[in-house]
XYZ file of C-alpha atoms in Angstrom:
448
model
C -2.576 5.048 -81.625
C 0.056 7.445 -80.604
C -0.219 9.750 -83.079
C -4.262 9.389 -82.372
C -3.412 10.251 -78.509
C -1.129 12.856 -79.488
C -3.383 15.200 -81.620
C -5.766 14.264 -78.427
C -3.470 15.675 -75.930
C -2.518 18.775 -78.449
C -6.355 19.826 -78.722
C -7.364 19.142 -75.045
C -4.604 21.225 -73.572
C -4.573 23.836 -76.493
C -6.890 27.155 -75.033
C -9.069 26.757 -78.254
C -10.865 23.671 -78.554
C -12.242 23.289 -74.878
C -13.818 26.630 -74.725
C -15.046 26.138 -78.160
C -16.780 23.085 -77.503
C -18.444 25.217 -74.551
C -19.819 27.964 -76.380
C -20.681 25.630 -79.160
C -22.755 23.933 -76.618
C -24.227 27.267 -75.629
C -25.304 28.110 -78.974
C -26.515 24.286 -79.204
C -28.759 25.152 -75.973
C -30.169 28.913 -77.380
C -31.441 26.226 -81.065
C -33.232 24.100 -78.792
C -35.273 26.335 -76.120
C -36.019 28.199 -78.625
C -37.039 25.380 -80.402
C -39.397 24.670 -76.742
C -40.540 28.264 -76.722
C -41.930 27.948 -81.228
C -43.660 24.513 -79.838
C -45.269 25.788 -77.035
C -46.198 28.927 -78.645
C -47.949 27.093 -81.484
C -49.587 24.485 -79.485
C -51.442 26.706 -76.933
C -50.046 30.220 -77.398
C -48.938 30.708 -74.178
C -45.577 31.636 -73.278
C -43.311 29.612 -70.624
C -41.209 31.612 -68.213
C -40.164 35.349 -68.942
C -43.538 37.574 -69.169
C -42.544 40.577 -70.567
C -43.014 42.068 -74.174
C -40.319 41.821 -76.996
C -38.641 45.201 -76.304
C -38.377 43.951 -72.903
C -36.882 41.026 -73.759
C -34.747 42.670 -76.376
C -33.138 45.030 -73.844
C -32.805 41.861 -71.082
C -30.894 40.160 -73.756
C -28.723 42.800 -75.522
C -27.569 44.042 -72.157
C -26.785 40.175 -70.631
C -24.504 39.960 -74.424
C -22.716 43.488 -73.754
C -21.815 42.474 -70.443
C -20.338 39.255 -70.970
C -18.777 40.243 -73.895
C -16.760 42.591 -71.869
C -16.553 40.092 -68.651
C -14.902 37.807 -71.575
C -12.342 40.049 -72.749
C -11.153 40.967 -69.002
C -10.615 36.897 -68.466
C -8.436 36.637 -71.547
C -6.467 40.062 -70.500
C -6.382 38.678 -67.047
C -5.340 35.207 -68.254
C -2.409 36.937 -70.383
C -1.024 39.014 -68.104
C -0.920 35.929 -65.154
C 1.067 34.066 -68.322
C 3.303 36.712 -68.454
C 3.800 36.780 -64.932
C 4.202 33.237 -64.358
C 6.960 33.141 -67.422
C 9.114 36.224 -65.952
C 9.074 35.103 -62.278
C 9.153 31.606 -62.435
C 9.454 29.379 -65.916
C 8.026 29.443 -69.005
C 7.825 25.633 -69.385
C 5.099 26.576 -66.402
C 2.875 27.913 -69.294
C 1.329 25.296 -71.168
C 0.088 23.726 -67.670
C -1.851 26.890 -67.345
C -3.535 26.773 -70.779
C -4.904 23.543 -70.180
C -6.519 23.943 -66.761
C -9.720 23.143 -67.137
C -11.194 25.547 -65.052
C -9.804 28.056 -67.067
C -10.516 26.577 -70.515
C -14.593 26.364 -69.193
C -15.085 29.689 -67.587
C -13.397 31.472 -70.888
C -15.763 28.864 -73.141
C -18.828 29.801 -71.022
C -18.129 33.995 -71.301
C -17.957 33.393 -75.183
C -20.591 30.445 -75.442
C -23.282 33.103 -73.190
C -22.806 35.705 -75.122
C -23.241 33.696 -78.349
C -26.174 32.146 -76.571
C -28.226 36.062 -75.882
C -27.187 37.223 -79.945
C -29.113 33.641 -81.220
C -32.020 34.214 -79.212
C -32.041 37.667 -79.589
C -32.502 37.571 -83.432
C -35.555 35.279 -82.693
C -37.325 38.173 -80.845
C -39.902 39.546 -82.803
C -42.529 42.765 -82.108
C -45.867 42.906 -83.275
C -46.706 44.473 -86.859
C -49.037 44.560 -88.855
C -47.868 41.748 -90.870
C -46.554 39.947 -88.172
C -47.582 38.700 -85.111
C -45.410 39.490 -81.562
C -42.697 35.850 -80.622
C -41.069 36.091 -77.319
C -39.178 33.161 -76.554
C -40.013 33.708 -72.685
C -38.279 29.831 -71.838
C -35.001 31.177 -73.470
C -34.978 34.426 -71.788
C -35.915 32.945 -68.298
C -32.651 30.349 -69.319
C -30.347 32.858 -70.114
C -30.985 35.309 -66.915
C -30.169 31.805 -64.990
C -27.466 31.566 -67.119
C -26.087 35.310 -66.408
C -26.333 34.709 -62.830
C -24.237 31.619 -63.418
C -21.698 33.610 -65.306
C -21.084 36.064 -62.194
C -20.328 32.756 -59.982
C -17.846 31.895 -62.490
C -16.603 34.875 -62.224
C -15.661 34.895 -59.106
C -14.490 31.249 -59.142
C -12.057 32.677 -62.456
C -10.670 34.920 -60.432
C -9.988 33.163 -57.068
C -8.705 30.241 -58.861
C -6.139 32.215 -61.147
C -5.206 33.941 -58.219
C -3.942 30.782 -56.560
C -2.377 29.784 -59.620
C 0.181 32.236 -59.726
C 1.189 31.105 -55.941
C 4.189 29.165 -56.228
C 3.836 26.913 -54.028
C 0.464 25.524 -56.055
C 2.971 25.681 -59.058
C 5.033 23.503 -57.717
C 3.071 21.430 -56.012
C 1.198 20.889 -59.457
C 4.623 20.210 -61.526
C 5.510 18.253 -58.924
C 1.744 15.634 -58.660
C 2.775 15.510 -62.680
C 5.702 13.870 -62.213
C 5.075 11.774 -59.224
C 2.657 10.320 -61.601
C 4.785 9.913 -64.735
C 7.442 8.543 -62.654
C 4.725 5.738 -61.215
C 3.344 5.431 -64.857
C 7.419 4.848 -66.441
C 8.630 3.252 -63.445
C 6.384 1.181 -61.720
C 8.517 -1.879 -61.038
C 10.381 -1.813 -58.006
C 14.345 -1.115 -57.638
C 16.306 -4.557 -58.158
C 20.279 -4.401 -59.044
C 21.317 -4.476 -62.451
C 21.404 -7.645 -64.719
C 22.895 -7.207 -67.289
C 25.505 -4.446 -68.797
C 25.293 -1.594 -71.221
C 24.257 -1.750 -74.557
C 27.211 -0.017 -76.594
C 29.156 -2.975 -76.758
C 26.372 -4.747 -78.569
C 25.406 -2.418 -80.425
C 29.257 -1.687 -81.528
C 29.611 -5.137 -82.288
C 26.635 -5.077 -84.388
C 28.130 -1.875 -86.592
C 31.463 -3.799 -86.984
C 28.966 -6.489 -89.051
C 26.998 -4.993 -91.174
C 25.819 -1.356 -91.557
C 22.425 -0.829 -90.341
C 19.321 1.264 -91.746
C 19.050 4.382 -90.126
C 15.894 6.272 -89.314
C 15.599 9.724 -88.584
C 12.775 12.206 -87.540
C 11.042 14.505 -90.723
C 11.731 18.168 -89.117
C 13.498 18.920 -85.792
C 11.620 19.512 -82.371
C 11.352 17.065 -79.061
C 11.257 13.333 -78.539
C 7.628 13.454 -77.485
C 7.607 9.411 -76.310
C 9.713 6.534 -77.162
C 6.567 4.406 -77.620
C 8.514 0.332 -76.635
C 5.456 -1.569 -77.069
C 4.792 -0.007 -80.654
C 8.416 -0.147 -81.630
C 8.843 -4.041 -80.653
C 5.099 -4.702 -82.270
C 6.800 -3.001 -85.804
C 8.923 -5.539 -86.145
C 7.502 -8.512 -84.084
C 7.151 -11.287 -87.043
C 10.974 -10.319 -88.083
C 14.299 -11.459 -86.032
C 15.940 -8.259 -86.243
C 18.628 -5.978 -84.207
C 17.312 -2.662 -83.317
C 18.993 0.336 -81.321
C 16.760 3.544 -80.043
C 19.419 5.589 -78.918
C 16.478 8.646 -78.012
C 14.750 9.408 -75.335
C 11.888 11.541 -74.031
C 12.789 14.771 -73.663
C 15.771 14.724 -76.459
C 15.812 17.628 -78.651
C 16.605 16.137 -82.592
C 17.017 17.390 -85.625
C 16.493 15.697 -88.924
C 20.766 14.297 -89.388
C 19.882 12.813 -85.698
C 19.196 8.638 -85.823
C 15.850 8.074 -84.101
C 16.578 3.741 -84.497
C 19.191 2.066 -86.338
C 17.657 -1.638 -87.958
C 19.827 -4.284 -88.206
C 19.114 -5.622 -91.467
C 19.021 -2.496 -93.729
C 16.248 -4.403 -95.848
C 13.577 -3.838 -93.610
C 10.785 -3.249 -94.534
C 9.367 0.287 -95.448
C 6.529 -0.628 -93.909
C 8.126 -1.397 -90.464
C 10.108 1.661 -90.979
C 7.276 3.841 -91.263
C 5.777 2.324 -88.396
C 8.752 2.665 -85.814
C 8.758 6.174 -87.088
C 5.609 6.673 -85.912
C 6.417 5.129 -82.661
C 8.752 8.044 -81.714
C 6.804 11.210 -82.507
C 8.265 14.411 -82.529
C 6.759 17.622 -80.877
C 7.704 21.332 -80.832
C 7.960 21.027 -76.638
C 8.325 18.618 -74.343
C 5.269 16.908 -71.633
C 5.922 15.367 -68.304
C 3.408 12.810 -68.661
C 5.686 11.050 -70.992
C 9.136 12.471 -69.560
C 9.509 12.645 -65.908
C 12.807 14.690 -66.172
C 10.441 17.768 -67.587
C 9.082 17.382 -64.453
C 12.178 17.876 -62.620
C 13.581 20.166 -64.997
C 10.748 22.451 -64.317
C 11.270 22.672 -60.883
C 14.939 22.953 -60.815
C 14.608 25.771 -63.193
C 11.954 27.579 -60.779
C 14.835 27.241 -58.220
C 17.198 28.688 -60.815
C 15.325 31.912 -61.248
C 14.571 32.075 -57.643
C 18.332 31.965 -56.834
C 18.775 35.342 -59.798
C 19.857 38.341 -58.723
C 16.744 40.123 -60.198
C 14.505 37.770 -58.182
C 16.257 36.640 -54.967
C 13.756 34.733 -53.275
C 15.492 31.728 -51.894
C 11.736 30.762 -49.750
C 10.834 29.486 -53.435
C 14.006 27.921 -53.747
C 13.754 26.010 -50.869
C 9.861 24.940 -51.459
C 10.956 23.560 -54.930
C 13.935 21.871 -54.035
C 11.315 19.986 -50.980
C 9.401 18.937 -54.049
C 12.326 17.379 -56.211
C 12.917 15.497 -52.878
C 9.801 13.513 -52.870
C 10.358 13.199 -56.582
C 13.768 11.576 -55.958
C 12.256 9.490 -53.324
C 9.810 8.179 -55.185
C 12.233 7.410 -58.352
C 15.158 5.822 -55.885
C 12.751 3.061 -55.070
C 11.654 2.304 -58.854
C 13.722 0.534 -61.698
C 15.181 1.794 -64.350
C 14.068 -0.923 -67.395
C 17.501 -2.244 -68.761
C 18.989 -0.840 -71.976
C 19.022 -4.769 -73.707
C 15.486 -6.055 -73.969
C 15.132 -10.375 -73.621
C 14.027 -11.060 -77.194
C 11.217 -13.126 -77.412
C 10.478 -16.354 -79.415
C 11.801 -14.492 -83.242
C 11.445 -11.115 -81.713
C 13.468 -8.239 -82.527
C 16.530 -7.896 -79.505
C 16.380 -4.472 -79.013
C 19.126 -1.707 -77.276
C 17.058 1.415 -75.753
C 18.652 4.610 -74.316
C 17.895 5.196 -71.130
C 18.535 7.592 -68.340
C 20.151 6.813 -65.689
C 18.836 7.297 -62.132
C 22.482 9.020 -62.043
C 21.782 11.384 -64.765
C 18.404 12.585 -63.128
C 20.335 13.397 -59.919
C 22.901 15.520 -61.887
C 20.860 17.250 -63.811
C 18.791 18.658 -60.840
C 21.269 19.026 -57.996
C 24.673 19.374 -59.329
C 23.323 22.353 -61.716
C 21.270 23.940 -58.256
C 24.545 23.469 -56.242
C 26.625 25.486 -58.809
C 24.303 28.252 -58.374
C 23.628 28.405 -54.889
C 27.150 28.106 -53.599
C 26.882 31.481 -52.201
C 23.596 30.978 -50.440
C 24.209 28.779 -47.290
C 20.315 28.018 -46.413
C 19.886 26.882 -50.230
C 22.989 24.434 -49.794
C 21.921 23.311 -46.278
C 18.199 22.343 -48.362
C 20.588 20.783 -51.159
C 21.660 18.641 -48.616
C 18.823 17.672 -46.569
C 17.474 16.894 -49.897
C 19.957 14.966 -50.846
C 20.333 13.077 -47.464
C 16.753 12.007 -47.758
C 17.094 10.416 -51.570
C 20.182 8.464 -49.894
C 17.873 7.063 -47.200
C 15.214 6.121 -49.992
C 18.532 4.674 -51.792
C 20.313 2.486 -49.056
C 16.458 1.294 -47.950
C 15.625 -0.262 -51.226
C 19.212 -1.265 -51.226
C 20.381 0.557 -54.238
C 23.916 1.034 -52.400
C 25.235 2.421 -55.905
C 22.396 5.018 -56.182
C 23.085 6.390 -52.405
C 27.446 6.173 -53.710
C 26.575 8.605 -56.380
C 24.601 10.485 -54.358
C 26.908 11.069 -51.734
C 29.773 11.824 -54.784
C 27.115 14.598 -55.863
C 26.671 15.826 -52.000
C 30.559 16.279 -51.709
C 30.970 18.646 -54.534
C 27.929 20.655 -53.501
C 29.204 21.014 -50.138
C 32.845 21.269 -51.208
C 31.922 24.719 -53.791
C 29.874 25.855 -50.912
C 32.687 26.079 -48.163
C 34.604 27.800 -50.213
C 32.283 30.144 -51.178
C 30.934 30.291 -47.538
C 31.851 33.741 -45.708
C 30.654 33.451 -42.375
C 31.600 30.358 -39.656
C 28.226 29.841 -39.160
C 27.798 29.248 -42.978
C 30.024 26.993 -42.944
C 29.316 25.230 -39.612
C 25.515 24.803 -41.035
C 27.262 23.362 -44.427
C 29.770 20.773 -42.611
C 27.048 19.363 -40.402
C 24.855 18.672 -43.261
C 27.692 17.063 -45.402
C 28.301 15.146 -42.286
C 24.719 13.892 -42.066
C 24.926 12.787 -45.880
C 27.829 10.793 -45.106
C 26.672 8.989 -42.766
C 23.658 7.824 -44.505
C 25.550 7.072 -47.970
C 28.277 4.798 -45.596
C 25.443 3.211 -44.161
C 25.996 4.781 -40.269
C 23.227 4.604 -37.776
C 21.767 7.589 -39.523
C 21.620 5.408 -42.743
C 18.914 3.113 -41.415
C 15.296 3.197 -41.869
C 12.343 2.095 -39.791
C 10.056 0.102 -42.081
């Protein structure tokens, strides 16, 4: 099933196989009215809809083909110059979420599939000779002036749509409804303190008696999905010892261990399967890796903050969006790195990451950057102060500690790098504020 729902997700978000399925559906449409238009003309020989002769028809149709043709090839010049402009000013991992809008993949499938539509009718078209008597298909003419007229609204709708695509602040806000829901799709289970401890002791203990089977990935490329449910269901009729040291979002290589199988003599059948449970892909998706999500956006704040770019406005919008990202994931449970093993199930050790790691990787790498730009720390913070709330009111007190660990070395690079009082007036007050709610001050309590 997950390779199934991989070559799924590949083909509906590639830029070929929706719009092909359009115009294939267009030329599907020209078969059958002209199909109507042979029936009708042999039962009564009278002619539904369009009432002129064939060279009128001819010329209706060749010009409706020309046009579109050309309408088509200004979408896909339009549509690569807005991927070029998207990929310089913001981030190219922004790009494949542009192929696969849907709007986009139908309005370039309907250009194609109209034009294919006029060339199949048009060869139907036929003039009266001597030999041969005149066929206008009048119901597929009449359907494919509707259809032109359709093709100019789309038009319109193309344009005004990739227009607001390129605004960042529906980039973001897109990146950022991704990964809201792949954090509530990974993480659904609300925040509860750790039971139990870390799995490297286990699994060290497991090395030091015997040496286990290792399994690693056919080419190199991204951990698309560490599929659990298919990994445990490999191996669920054998008492085993597995550890899945990958996760989404790791980039591996074929010397890298995908799972180490405790005994060596499993199966090749079980091995094949567990490979199959952790495909690998040439980039990464946030529906199965929330921290693509919030790489995204950090990086968009990264090129933001360049000199070439300076635009700290879309700095500040993303790093608003990796806030309600953190506050949703502050309130959610990591699952634990050592499963329960069932009745003879296999007990298995999973790498995770961390809440901790997910912080770091966004706001420690943002604060290095922005030291130098006071409004982009004083956002940092505010950000920052917000997870801590979400933290301390779930009562994750060791979530809102490393947070306020993180805020103290943004704020600390920032004073020093601060040139004005005011600066660093605006950057004490907001490391105060921070403090307060990571010690659990007044400012550390929230209204239910």
């Amino acid at each position: 099933m997950t390779g199934l729902g991989t070559l799924a997700r590949r083909l509906l978000d590639g830029f070929w196989f929706v719009p092909g399925a359009v115009a294939l559906a267009y030329a599907m449409l020209a078969f059958a009215m002209v199909a109507i238009d042979r029936a009708a003309t042999d039962e009564d020989d009278q002619r539904i809809g369009f009432g002129g002769d064939a060279d009128a028809a001819e010329g209706i149709l060749s010009t409706i083909a020309g046009s579109l043709i050309t309408v088509a090839g200004l979408a896909f010049s339009l549509t690569i110059v807005v991927l070029t402009l998207v990929s310089s000013q913001f981030t190219p991992r922004a790009l494949p979420a542009l192929l696969a809008d849907r709007v986009n993949q139908v309005v370039a499938g309907s250009f194609v599939g109209l034009f294919a539509y006029c060339l199949l009718v048009l060869r139907t078209v036929r003039s009266e000779t001597a030999s041969a008597t005149e066929f206008v298909p009048g119901l597929s003419v009449s359907v494919a002036i509707a259809l032109s007229l359709v093709a100019l609204a789309l038009l319109l709708v193309f344009i005004h749509h990739m227009a607001r695509s390129i605004q960042v602040s529906q980039i973001a806000w897109r990146i950022s409804c991704e990964t809201l829901e792949a954090i509530d799709r990974h993480h659904p289970d609300p925040y509860v303190p750790a039971q139990n401890v870390g799995g490297g002791d286990l699994v060290r203990n497991w090395r030091d008696e015997a040496i286990p089977r290792t399994i690693q990935p056919e080419r190199p490329g991204y951990v698309q999905l560490v599929a659990a449910d298919e990994v445990v269901d490999a191996l669920e009729s054998t008492t085993v010892r597995l550890h899945v040291p990958v996760r989404a979002g790791d980039f591996v290589t074929p010397s890298t261990t995908l799972v180490a199988v405790w005994p060596a003599s499993t199966s090749e059948s079980a091995i094949k399967a567990l490979q199959r449970a952790i495909p690998i892909a040439n980039e990464r998706r946030v529906g199965d890796d929330p921290a693509y999500g919030i790489r995204q956006l950090a990086d968009i704040v990264l090129k933001a903050l360049s000199p070439g770019i300076n635009d700290p406005t879309t700095a500040a919008t993303c790093i608003g969006y990796l806030r309600a990202c953190f506050e949703l994931l502050a309130g959610r449970a990591i699952p634990l790195e050592i499963d329960d093993p069932p009745e003879r199930g296999p007990v298995v050790v999973w790498g995770r990451r961390t809440f901790e790691e997910h912080v770091d990787e966004a706001f420690a790498e943002l604060g290095r950057y922005a030291a130098e730009n006071a409004r982009i720390v004083v956002s940092l913070l505010d950000a920052l102060e917000a997870v801590a709330r979400a933290c301390r009111a779930v009562g994750a007190l060791e979530r809102a500690g490393a947070i306020g660990r993180l805020s103290e070395a943004v704020a600390e690079s920032a004073l020093q790098a601060a040139r004005a009082d005011l600066d660093r007036s605006l950057i004490h007050e907001a490391r105060e504020r921070v403090r307060e709610v990571c010690s659990g001050g007044v400012g550390g309590t929230l209204s239910s």
